Short mmCIF file of C-alpha atoms in Angstrom, two decimals:
data_model
loop_
_atom_site.label_atom_id
_atom_site.label_comp_id
_atom_site.label_asym_id
_atom_site.label_seq_id
_atom_site.Cartn_x
_atom_site.Cartn_y
_atom_site.Cartn_z
CA MET L 4 86.49 115.50 103.17
CA ASP L 5 84.43 112.93 101.54
CA GLU L 6 86.34 109.74 102.78
CA THR L 7 83.71 107.13 100.69
CA ASN L 8 84.02 109.28 98.16
CA TYR L 9 84.08 106.86 94.38
CA SER L 10 83.97 110.29 91.99
CA GLY L 11 86.64 109.85 89.20
CA TYR L 12 89.21 107.60 89.43
CA GLN L 13 87.12 105.27 92.88
CA ASN L 14 90.04 106.99 95.07
CA PRO L 15 89.04 105.08 97.84
CA ARG L 16 88.11 106.47 101.61
CA SER L 17 91.03 108.25 103.13
CA PRO L 18 94.03 106.74 104.43
CA TYR L 19 94.28 108.89 106.32
CA GLY L 20 91.68 109.00 109.02
CA ASN L 21 88.66 111.12 109.74
CA LYS L 22 89.12 114.14 111.11
CA ASP L 23 86.07 114.86 112.24
CA ASN L 24 86.00 111.41 114.52
CA PRO L 25 87.98 111.51 117.61
CA SER L 26 88.02 107.23 117.42
CA ASP L 27 89.84 107.08 113.99
CA GLN L 28 92.35 109.50 113.78
CA ASP L 29 94.29 109.09 110.89
CA TYR L 30 95.47 106.51 108.25
CA ASP L 31 97.54 108.33 109.05
CA GLN L 32 107.85 90.98 115.36
CA PHE L 33 111.04 88.22 117.15
CA ASN L 34 112.73 85.88 117.64
CA LYS L 35 109.80 83.89 117.15
CA PRO L 36 110.38 80.13 116.09
CA THR L 37 108.51 80.05 112.48
CA SER L 38 108.52 83.44 111.34
CA ALA L 39 108.69 85.18 107.88
CA TYR L 40 113.28 84.88 108.34
CA THR L 41 113.43 81.75 109.38
CA LYS L 42 113.42 79.41 106.72
CA LYS L 43 109.66 77.76 105.54
CA ASP L 44 108.63 76.29 101.70
CA ASP L 45 108.91 78.68 98.62
CA ASN L 46 107.88 81.47 101.55
CA PRO L 47 109.07 85.02 98.88
CA ALA L 48 110.16 86.30 102.90
CA THR L 49 112.73 83.50 103.68
CA GLN L 50 113.95 82.44 99.90
CA ALA L 51 117.89 82.94 100.43
CA GLY L 52 117.66 82.77 103.95
CA ALA L 53 116.68 86.88 103.81
CA GLY L 54 113.66 88.14 105.17
CA PHE L 55 111.43 90.37 103.64
CA GLY L 56 113.61 94.01 102.62
CA ASN L 57 112.46 97.27 102.72
CA GLY L 58 109.79 98.63 100.80
CA VAL L 59 106.61 100.31 99.00
CA ASN L 60 103.34 100.36 98.80
CA LEU L 61 101.25 100.24 95.46
CA GLN L 62 97.43 100.64 95.06
CA PRO L 63 96.71 100.62 91.52
CA SER L 64 92.81 99.26 91.65
CA TYR L 65 92.01 102.46 91.92
CA SER L 66 93.89 103.99 88.72
CA ASN L 67 91.91 103.42 85.06
CA GLY L 68 90.26 100.66 86.95
CA GLY L 69 93.43 98.79 87.16
CA ASN L 70 94.78 98.80 83.79
CA ALA L 71 97.27 100.57 85.54
CA ASP L 72 101.30 100.74 84.07
CA LEU L 73 103.44 99.78 87.33
CA GLY L 74 106.67 101.62 86.66
CA TRP L 75 108.76 98.94 86.85
CA SER L 76 111.54 100.74 85.28
CA LEU L 77 112.31 103.81 87.62
CA MET L 78 112.10 101.04 89.77
CA LYS L 79 113.87 99.32 89.42
CA GLU L 80 116.36 102.40 89.80
CA ASN L 81 116.22 102.59 93.08
CA LYS L 82 118.20 100.03 94.95
CA LYS L 83 116.21 99.97 98.22
CA ILE L 84 113.06 99.12 97.17
CA GLN L 85 113.29 95.37 97.90
CA THR L 86 109.38 94.91 98.34
CA VAL L 87 106.17 95.55 97.05
CA ARG L 88 103.26 95.44 98.94
CA ILE L 89 100.43 95.37 95.99
CA GLU L 90 96.61 96.69 97.90
CA ILE L 91 94.00 94.36 96.15
CA GLU L 92 90.52 95.41 96.18
CA PRO L 93 87.72 92.83 95.57
CA GLY L 94 86.80 92.09 91.87
CA GLN L 95 90.38 93.31 90.88
CA GLU L 96 91.87 89.39 90.10
CA ILE L 97 92.38 89.94 86.56
CA ASN L 98 94.27 93.00 86.99
CA ALA L 99 96.26 91.48 90.17
CA LYS L 100 97.89 88.57 88.70
CA ARG L 101 99.25 90.96 86.52
CA TRP L 102 100.48 93.14 89.04
CA ILE L 103 101.64 90.29 91.19
CA LYS L 104 103.28 88.02 87.68
CA GLU L 105 104.72 91.15 87.19
CA ALA L 106 106.81 91.85 90.25
CA LEU L 107 108.35 88.59 90.96
CA ASP L 108 109.27 89.15 87.60
CA ASN L 109 111.30 92.28 88.50
CA GLU L 110 112.79 90.17 91.12
CA TYR L 111 110.51 92.11 94.28
CA LYS L 112 108.94 90.44 96.68
CA VAL L 113 105.79 90.74 96.81
CA ILE L 114 103.25 90.90 99.36
CA ALA L 115 99.56 91.08 98.40
CA THR L 116 96.96 92.74 100.47
CA TYR L 117 92.82 92.35 100.32
CA HIS L 118 91.85 96.12 100.37
CA LYS L 119 88.14 96.18 100.67
CA SER L 120 88.17 100.10 100.68
CA SER L 121 84.29 100.78 101.61
CA VAL L 122 85.21 98.95 104.78
CA LEU L 123 88.66 100.42 106.27
CA ALA L 124 88.63 100.51 109.91
CA SER L 125 85.21 98.01 109.82
CA ASP L 126 84.99 96.07 113.08
CA ASP L 127 81.91 93.69 111.31
CA MET L 128 83.62 90.82 111.82
CA SER L 129 81.88 88.64 108.71
CA GLU L 130 83.69 91.37 106.54
CA LEU L 131 87.20 89.32 107.87
CA GLN L 132 85.47 86.51 106.63
CA LYS L 133 85.03 87.35 103.76
CA ALA L 134 88.68 88.94 102.66
CA ALA L 135 89.30 85.78 104.66
CA GLN L 136 87.43 83.21 102.07
CA TRP L 137 88.30 85.73 99.36
CA TRP L 138 91.78 84.29 99.83
CA GLN L 139 90.80 80.75 99.77
CA ALA L 140 89.41 80.87 96.70
CA ASN L 141 92.18 83.25 95.07
CA TYR L 142 95.70 82.47 96.33
CA ASN L 143 96.16 79.49 94.13
CA GLU L 144 94.94 80.97 91.03
CA LEU L 145 97.00 84.15 92.17
CA LYS L 146 100.30 81.86 93.60
CA LYS L 147 100.31 80.58 89.78
CA ASN L 148 103.04 82.86 88.51
CA GLY L 149 105.00 82.72 92.48
CA ALA L 150 104.90 82.98 96.29
CA PHE L 151 104.03 85.87 97.75
CA THR L 152 103.27 86.46 100.78
CA ILE L 153 98.81 87.23 102.55
CA ASN L 154 98.81 89.86 104.04
CA LEU L 155 94.51 89.07 105.14
CA MET L 156 92.71 92.45 104.53
CA ASN L 157 93.79 95.75 105.64
CA GLU L 158 92.83 98.24 108.33
CA TRP L 159 90.58 95.64 109.65
CA GLY L 160 89.26 96.99 113.16
CA SER L 161 88.13 100.09 115.10
CA HIS L 162 90.42 101.74 117.57
CA VAL L 163 87.81 100.36 119.70
CA ILE L 164 87.21 97.24 118.82
CA SER L 165 88.47 95.00 122.24
CA SER L 166 91.56 91.95 121.83
CA ASN L 167 88.74 89.42 122.47
CA ASP L 168 86.65 90.55 119.54
CA TYR L 169 90.22 91.31 117.37
CA ALA L 170 90.96 87.98 118.34
CA SER L 171 88.26 85.73 117.73
CA ALA L 172 87.78 87.51 114.26
CA TYR L 173 91.00 87.41 113.12
CA ASN L 174 91.36 82.90 114.28
CA LYS L 175 87.97 82.20 112.50
CA ALA L 176 89.66 83.93 109.07
CA ILE L 177 93.14 82.57 109.51
CA ALA L 178 91.70 79.30 110.23
CA THR L 179 90.06 79.83 106.50
CA VAL L 180 93.45 80.88 104.81
CA ARG L 181 95.06 78.18 106.45
CA SER L 182 93.20 75.91 103.83
CA VAL L 183 94.89 77.38 100.72
CA TYR L 184 98.51 78.57 101.91
CA ALA L 185 101.30 77.56 105.01
CA ASN L 186 103.12 80.44 105.53
CA PRO L 187 103.69 83.00 107.89
CA ILE L 188 100.59 85.55 107.96
CA ILE L 189 100.53 89.36 108.27
CA ILE L 190 97.47 90.92 109.83
CA ASP L 191 97.17 94.57 110.01
CA ILE L 192 96.55 95.40 114.31
CA PRO L 193 93.69 97.67 114.52
CA GLY L 194 93.22 101.42 114.11
CA TYR L 195 94.34 101.69 110.57
CA GLY L 196 97.11 99.82 112.00
CA GLN L 197 97.84 102.50 115.30
CA GLU L 198 96.47 100.03 118.30
CA THR L 199 99.31 98.09 119.62
CA LEU L 200 97.90 97.33 122.50
CA THR L 201 95.27 95.47 121.40
CA ALA L 202 97.18 94.27 119.55
CA VAL L 203 99.52 92.83 121.94
CA ASP L 204 96.16 91.99 124.67
CA ALA L 205 95.31 89.36 121.48
CA VAL L 206 98.21 87.39 121.18
CA LYS L 207 99.08 86.90 124.63
CA GLY L 208 94.98 86.82 125.16
CA THR L 209 95.61 89.13 127.83
CA THR L 210 91.67 89.60 128.13
CA GLY L 211 90.80 86.40 127.61
CA THR L 212 90.62 85.23 124.09
CA MET L 213 94.02 84.54 122.39
CA ILE L 214 95.12 84.64 118.42
CA THR L 215 95.94 80.88 118.18
CA ASP L 216 98.00 80.89 115.04
CA LYS L 217 101.45 81.88 116.22
CA ASP L 218 102.90 82.02 112.55
CA ILE L 219 101.79 85.81 112.22
CA ILE L 220 102.95 88.66 110.94
CA LEU L 221 101.55 92.19 112.91
CA SER L 222 102.02 95.09 110.96
CA PHE L 223 101.57 98.62 112.15
CA HIS L 224 100.63 101.77 109.80
CA ILE L 225 102.67 104.91 111.23
CA TYR L 226 101.47 108.63 109.68
CA PRO L 227 102.17 112.31 111.87
CA GLY L 228 98.36 112.16 113.17
CA ALA L 229 98.61 107.72 114.00
CA TRP L 230 96.85 107.77 117.34
CA ASN L 231 97.07 104.98 119.88
CA GLN L 232 93.20 105.39 121.47
CA ARG L 233 93.14 102.83 124.44
CA ARG L 234 96.97 104.78 125.58
CA ASN L 235 94.79 108.52 124.39
CA ARG L 236 97.91 109.96 122.75
CA GLY L 237 100.32 109.56 119.63
CA LEU L 238 102.84 106.32 119.31
CA THR L 239 105.26 106.14 120.68
CA ASN L 240 109.28 103.52 121.17
CA GLY L 241 107.18 101.92 123.73
CA ASP L 242 103.96 101.12 121.77
CA LEU L 243 106.73 99.09 119.33
CA ASP L 244 108.73 97.41 122.21
CA GLU L 245 105.19 96.63 123.55
CA MET L 246 104.62 94.71 120.22
CA ALA L 247 108.12 93.28 120.31
CA SER L 248 107.30 91.71 123.88
CA THR L 249 104.60 89.48 121.44
CA GLY L 250 107.98 87.53 120.37
CA LEU L 251 106.75 87.89 116.68
CA THR L 252 108.16 88.88 113.69
CA CYS L 253 106.39 93.03 113.33
CA MET L 254 106.65 95.17 110.60
CA VAL L 255 105.55 98.79 109.27
CA GLY L 256 103.00 97.60 106.16
CA GLU L 257 103.01 101.60 105.55
CA PHE L 258 104.45 104.68 106.53
CA GLY L 259 104.16 108.87 105.62
CA ASN L 260 104.45 112.10 106.41
CA LYS L 261 101.07 113.55 105.40
CA SER L 262 97.58 113.34 107.93
CA ILE L 263 94.36 115.59 107.79
CA SER L 264 94.06 115.09 111.66
CA LYS L 265 96.25 117.29 114.22
CA PRO L 266 99.85 115.65 114.37
CA ALA L 267 100.15 113.30 117.01
CA THR L 268 103.07 111.29 116.60
CA SER L 269 106.62 111.87 115.48
CA TRP L 270 106.84 109.69 112.38
CA SER L 271 109.83 110.34 111.43
CA SER L 272 111.39 109.02 114.57
CA LEU L 273 109.24 106.03 115.24
CA VAL L 274 109.90 104.66 111.63
CA ASP L 275 113.96 104.96 112.06
CA TYR L 276 113.26 103.25 115.55
CA ALA L 277 110.84 100.00 113.69
CA LYS L 278 113.94 100.06 111.34
CA SER L 279 116.62 100.21 113.94
CA LYS L 280 114.94 97.10 115.68
CA GLY L 281 115.60 95.25 112.01
CA TRP L 282 111.87 94.79 111.23
CA PRO L 283 110.90 95.41 107.57
CA ILE L 284 109.64 99.24 106.58
CA ILE L 285 106.85 99.88 103.50
CA GLY L 286 106.62 103.24 102.56
CA TRP L 287 103.42 105.10 101.28
CA ALA L 288 103.60 104.99 98.49
CA TRP L 289 105.20 104.26 95.56
CA GLY L 290 101.30 105.30 93.67
CA GLY L 291 97.89 105.49 93.51
CA ASP L 292 97.28 107.48 96.70
CA ASN L 293 94.62 109.67 95.59
CA THR L 294 93.53 111.12 98.60
CA MET L 295 93.97 114.96 98.55
CA GLY L 296 92.05 114.77 95.03
CA ASN L 297 93.00 112.93 91.63
CA GLY L 298 96.38 114.48 90.49
CA SER L 299 97.18 116.31 93.47
CA SER L 300 100.79 117.33 94.55
CA GLN L 301 100.60 116.97 97.68
CA ASN L 302 99.09 113.03 97.63
CA MET L 303 101.89 110.63 99.13
CA ASN L 304 102.74 108.92 95.34
CA MET L 305 107.01 108.46 94.66
CA LEU L 306 106.41 108.73 90.98
CA LYS L 307 104.43 111.50 88.75
CA SER L 308 103.41 111.51 84.91
CA GLU L 309 102.82 113.68 82.69
CA ASN L 310 98.96 113.02 82.40
CA MET L 311 98.76 112.52 86.36
CA GLU L 312 96.34 115.72 87.13
CA LYS L 313 93.89 113.97 84.47
CA ILE L 314 94.08 110.76 85.28
CA GLY L 315 95.55 109.75 88.43
CA THR L 316 98.87 108.33 89.70
CA PHE L 317 99.57 105.41 87.26
CA GLU L 318 99.66 105.75 83.06
CA PRO L 319 96.89 103.12 81.45
CA TYR L 320 99.20 99.91 80.90
CA SER L 321 99.57 98.91 77.43
CA PRO L 322 101.10 95.88 76.65
CA GLY L 323 105.05 96.39 74.79
CA ASN L 324 104.40 99.45 75.77
CA THR L 325 106.71 101.39 79.11
CA VAL L 326 105.23 104.19 81.01
CA GLN L 327 108.42 107.34 81.42
CA TYR L 328 107.62 107.83 84.90
CA SER L 329 109.78 110.54 86.93
CA LYS L 330 110.57 111.14 90.96
CA SER L 331 107.87 113.25 92.46
CA ASN L 332 108.72 116.26 95.04
CA TYR L 333 107.19 112.89 97.40
CA PHE L 334 110.38 110.43 96.52
CA GLU L 335 112.72 111.18 98.67
CA THR L 336 110.17 111.12 101.93
CA VAL L 337 110.36 107.77 101.46
CA TYR L 338 113.39 106.92 99.76
CA GLU L 339 115.67 107.87 101.80
CA LYS L 340 114.06 105.55 105.09
CA LEU L 341 114.58 102.79 103.31
#
């Protein structure tokens, strides 16, 4: 599979990883003094003293050029969905403002994520800094419709990035975002959200360089092919315990049941274990996953439409009109976990 293929509906690089690269396996937070669960300003994760609820991911940037109907009426029928994580490709700022407004109007907590599909798992520090500068330039406009939480960048950092480089890059990027945003920042751990030890070392400064801003939330991603390169094995409960040892808030930013690479992780039980710790879990995906081919029933999309095979997951958005989506066969895979 060509994972950088932008044909059709701009299917982004596969979140399942590169099956031909053993170091690129698959796409597959706790008692902290100031956390996403402690009252602070207008952060949506703290309203009414509540933490993030569990929820779903949306990736609308690649459907109809981002002019996507996100299926709120169907989502509202399924009450276990409390939070939406919306991935935003740079260049989609106008659409993103609508996406965020609609989510807030429908009373969901919102996590907004900078998602540059061409550089997933990159170790290029300039790309992380570009994400920080994007937030610096766009946050104040995007927040005009209400508060949301920033997920600085989707899946920056490879399986083999050093903890020192990871910490150094995030120290600079976080400082940039802090010029416009004072609340908790979600950061994805490296290696497609799977290198737990590298993230732990970066938070603790084990190998020399420490992430200095502790008002952060560590986000990891769970799929069957999830791979801990430093441990040379799949992810385990012990990896989550190790993340908890940082004292930071943690969350499952993505989870799903499919992978291109060979299964290495018991994804279902690991999601259950994270949930047992009280960590938010965010399923992949409500819609927008076209990795297995536009309109394929094998995509990890919870909703479907009559025209899915022609236009991808999301139907075009038209003001005043409501698209009638239905549940896919994949729907319960995510929903029963929430």
